[in-house]
Short mmCIF file of C-alpha atoms in Angstrom, two decimals:
data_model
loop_
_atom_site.label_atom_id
_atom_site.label_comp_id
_atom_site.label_asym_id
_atom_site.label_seq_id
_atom_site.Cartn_x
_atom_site.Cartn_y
_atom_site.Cartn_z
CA UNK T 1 0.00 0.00 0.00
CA UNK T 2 1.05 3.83 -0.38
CA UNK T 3 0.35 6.58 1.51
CA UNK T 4 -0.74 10.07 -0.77
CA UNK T 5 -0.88 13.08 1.47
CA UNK T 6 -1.78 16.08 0.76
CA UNK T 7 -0.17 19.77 1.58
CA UNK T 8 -1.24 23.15 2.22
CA UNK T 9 -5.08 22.34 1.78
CA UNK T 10 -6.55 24.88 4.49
CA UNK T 11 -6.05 28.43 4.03
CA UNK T 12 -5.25 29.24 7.91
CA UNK T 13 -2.80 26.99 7.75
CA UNK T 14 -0.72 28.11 4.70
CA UNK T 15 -1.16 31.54 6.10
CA UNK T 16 1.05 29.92 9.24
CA UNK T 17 3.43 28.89 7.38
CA UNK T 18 4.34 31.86 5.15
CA UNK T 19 3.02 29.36 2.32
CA UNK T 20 1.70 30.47 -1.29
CA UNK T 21 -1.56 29.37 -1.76
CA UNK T 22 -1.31 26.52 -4.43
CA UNK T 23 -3.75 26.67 -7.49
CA UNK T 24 -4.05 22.48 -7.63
CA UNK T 25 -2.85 19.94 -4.87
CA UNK T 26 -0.22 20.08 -3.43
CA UNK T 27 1.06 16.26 -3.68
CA UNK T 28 3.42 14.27 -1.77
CA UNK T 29 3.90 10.85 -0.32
CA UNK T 30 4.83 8.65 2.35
CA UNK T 31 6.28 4.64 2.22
CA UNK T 32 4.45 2.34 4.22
CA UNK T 33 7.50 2.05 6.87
CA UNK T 34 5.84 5.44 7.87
CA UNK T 35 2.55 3.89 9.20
CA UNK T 36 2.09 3.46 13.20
CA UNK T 37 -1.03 1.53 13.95
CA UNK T 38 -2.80 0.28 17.01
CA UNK T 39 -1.32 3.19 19.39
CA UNK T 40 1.81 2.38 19.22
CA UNK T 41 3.84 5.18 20.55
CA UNK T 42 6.26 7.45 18.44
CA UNK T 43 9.57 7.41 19.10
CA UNK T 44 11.32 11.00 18.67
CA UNK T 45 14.01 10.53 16.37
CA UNK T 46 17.60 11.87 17.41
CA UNK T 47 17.97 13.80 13.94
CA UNK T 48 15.29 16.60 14.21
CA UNK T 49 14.93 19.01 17.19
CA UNK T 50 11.63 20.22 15.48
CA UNK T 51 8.63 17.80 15.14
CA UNK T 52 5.41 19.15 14.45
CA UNK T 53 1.93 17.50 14.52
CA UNK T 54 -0.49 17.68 11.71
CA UNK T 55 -3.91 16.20 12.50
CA UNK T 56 -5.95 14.82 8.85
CA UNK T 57 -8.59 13.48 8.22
CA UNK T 58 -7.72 10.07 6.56
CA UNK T 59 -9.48 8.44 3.00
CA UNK T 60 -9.00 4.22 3.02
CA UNK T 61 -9.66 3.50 -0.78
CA UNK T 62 -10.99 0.61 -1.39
CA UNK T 63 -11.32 -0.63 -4.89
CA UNK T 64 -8.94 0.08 -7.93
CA UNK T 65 -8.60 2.99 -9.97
CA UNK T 66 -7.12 5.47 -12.23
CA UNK T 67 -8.08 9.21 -14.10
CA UNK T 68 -11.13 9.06 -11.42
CA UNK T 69 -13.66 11.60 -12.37
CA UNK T 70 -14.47 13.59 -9.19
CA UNK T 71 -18.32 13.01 -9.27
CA UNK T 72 -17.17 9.00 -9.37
CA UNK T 73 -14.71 9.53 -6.57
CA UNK T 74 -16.50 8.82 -3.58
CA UNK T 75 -17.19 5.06 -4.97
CA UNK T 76 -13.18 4.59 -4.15
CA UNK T 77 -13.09 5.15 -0.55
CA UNK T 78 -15.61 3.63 2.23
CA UNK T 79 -13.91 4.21 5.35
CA UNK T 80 -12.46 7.92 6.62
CA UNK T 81 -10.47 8.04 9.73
CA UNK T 82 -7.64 10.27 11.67
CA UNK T 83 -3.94 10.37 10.89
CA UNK T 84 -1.01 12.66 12.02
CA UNK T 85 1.26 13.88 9.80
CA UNK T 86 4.64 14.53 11.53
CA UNK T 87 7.16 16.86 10.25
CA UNK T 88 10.60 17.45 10.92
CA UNK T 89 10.05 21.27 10.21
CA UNK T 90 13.69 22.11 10.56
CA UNK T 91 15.06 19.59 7.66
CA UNK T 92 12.11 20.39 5.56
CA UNK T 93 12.96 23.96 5.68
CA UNK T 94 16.33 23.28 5.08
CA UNK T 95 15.49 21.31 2.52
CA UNK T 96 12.90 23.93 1.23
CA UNK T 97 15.64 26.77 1.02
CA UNK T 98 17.99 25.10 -1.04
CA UNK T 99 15.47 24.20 -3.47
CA UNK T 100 15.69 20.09 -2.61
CA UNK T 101 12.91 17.06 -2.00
CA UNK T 102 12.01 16.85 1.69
CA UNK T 103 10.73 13.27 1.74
CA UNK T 104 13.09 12.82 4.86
CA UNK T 105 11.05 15.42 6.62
CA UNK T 106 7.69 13.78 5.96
CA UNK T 107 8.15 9.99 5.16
CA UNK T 108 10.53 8.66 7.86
CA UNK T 109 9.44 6.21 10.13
CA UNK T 110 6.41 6.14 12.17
CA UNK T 111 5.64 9.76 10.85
CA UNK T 112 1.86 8.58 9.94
CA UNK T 113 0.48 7.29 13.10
CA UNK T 114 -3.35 6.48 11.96
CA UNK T 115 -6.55 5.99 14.42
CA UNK T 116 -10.06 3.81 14.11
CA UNK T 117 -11.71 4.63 10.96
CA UNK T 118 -15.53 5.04 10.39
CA UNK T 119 -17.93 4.15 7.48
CA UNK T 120 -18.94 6.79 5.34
CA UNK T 121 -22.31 6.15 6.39
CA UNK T 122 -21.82 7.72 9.55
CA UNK T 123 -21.22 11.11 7.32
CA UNK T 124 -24.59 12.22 5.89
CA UNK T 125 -22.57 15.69 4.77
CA UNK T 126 -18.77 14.69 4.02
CA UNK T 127 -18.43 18.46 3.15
CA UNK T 128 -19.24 19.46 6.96
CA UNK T 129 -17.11 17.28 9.68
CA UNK T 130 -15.39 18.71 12.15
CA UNK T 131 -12.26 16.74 13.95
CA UNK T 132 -9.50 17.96 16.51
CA UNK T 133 -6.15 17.29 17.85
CA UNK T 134 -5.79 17.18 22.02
CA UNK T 135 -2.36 17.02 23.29
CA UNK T 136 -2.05 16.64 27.11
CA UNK T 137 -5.38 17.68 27.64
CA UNK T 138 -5.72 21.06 25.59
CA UNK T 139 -7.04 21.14 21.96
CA UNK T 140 -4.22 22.57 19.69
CA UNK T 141 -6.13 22.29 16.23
CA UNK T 142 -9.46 22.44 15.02
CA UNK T 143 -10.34 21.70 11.76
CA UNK T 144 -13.73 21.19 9.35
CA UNK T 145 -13.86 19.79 5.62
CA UNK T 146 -16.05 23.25 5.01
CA UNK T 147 -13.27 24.86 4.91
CA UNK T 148 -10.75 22.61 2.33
CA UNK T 149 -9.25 24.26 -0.54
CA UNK T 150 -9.50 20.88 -2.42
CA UNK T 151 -12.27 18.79 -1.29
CA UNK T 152 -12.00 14.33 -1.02
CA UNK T 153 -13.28 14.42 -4.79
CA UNK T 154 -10.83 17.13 -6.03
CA UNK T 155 -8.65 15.08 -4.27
CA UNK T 156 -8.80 11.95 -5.94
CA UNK T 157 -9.44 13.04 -9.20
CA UNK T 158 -6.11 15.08 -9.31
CA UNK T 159 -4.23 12.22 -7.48
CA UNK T 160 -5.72 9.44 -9.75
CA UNK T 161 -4.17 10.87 -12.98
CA UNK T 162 -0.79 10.71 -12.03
CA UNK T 163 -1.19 7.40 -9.37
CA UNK T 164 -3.25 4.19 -9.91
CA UNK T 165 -5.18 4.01 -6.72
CA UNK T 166 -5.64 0.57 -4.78
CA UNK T 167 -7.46 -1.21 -2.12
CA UNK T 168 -5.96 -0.57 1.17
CA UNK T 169 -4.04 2.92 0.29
CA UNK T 170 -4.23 5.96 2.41
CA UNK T 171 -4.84 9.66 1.58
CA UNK T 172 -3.86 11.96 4.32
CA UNK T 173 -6.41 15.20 3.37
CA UNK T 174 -4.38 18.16 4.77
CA UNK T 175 -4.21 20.12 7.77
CA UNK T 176 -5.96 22.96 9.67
CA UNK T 177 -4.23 25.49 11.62
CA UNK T 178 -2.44 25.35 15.08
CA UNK T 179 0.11 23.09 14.02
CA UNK T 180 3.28 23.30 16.32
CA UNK T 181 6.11 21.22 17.89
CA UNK T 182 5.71 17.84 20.13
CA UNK T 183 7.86 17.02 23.05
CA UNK T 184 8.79 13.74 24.69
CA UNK T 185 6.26 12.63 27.20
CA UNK T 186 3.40 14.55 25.19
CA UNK T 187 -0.09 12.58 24.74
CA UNK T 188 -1.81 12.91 21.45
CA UNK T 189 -5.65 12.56 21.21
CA UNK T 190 -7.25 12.44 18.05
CA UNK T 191 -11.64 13.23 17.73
CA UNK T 192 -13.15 12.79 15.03
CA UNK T 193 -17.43 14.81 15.68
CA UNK T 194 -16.16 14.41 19.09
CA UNK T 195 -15.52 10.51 19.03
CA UNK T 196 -11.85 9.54 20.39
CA UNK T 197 -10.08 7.77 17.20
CA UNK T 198 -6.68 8.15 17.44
CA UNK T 199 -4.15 7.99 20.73
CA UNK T 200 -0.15 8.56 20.39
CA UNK T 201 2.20 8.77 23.22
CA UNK T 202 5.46 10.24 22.26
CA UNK T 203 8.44 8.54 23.56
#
């Protein structure tokens, strides 16, 4: 499986981070070696002083496909759960400023810890749920698909031209405001509508 995430998709956000507003997605991706399931804890690694969180929303597809219109789109994913993007913010902006990749900012290991995910039946308005990131206690973001710059159909059909799409792969949907560093000993809490879905100690 593969994990496609995507960047800069909430406008508060990009405003945080100095960003230009993109005029498609902003596309990049993550190996599976990435993926921490079942709350296992994340492990700080020794070559960044500067992890950030980034709560997402999460889209499991679930059947094959490629050049997906965006009206066909939602018959690719049933399930949409809670990830956490973690970013070594100092090596991607080294990275950034000399004009290089920054895969080793976003894909090294256990940077995509991923919660429970729900049916898309419990969604009657996909365009309208709100989720949040807790860490010891105090909500840091806040976040609501009413306000993507590239909604889940958008989404796919942009992704889908350039990468065949297949049962069991991941799209991370981008991520609100608030982000900001994590510390050893923090304790992540992921809600989706207020349900607990995703639980990450760092270590």
């Amino acid at each position: 499986m593969k994990i496609i995430a995507i960047g800069r998709n909430y406008a508060a956000h990009i405003e945080e981070l100095n960003n230009e507003r993109p005029s498609e997605p902003v596309v990049f991706m993550k190996p599976d070696t990435a993926l921490l399931k079942n709350g296992a804890p994340f492990y700080h690694p020794e070559f960044s002083e500067d992890i950030h969180h980034e709560v997402e929303l999460v889209l499991k597809i679930n059947r094959e496909g490629k050049y997906i219109k965006k009206e066909f789109a939602h018959k690719y994913y049933d399930e949409i759960g809670l990830g956490i993007d973690f970013t070594a913010r100092d090596l991607q902006q080294k990275c950034k400023q000399k004009g290089l990749p920054w895969e080793i900012a976003k894909a090294f290991n256990g940077s995509a810890p991923i919660g429970d995910f729900l049916p898309v039946s419990e969604f009657p308005d996909q365009s309208n749920i709100n989720f949040h990131l807790n860490i010891n206690g105090e909500t840091r973001q806040k976040g609501n698909t009413s306000l993507l710059l590239f909604d889940f159909g958008v989404i796919i059909e942009y992704v889908s031209q350039f990468f065949t799409l297949k049962t069991g792969d991941l799209i991370f949907t981008g991520t609100p405001a608030g982000v900001g560093k994590v510390a050893v000993g923090d304790h992540l809490e992921g809600f989706i509508e207020g349900k607990k879905m995703l639980d990450v100690e760092v270590k």
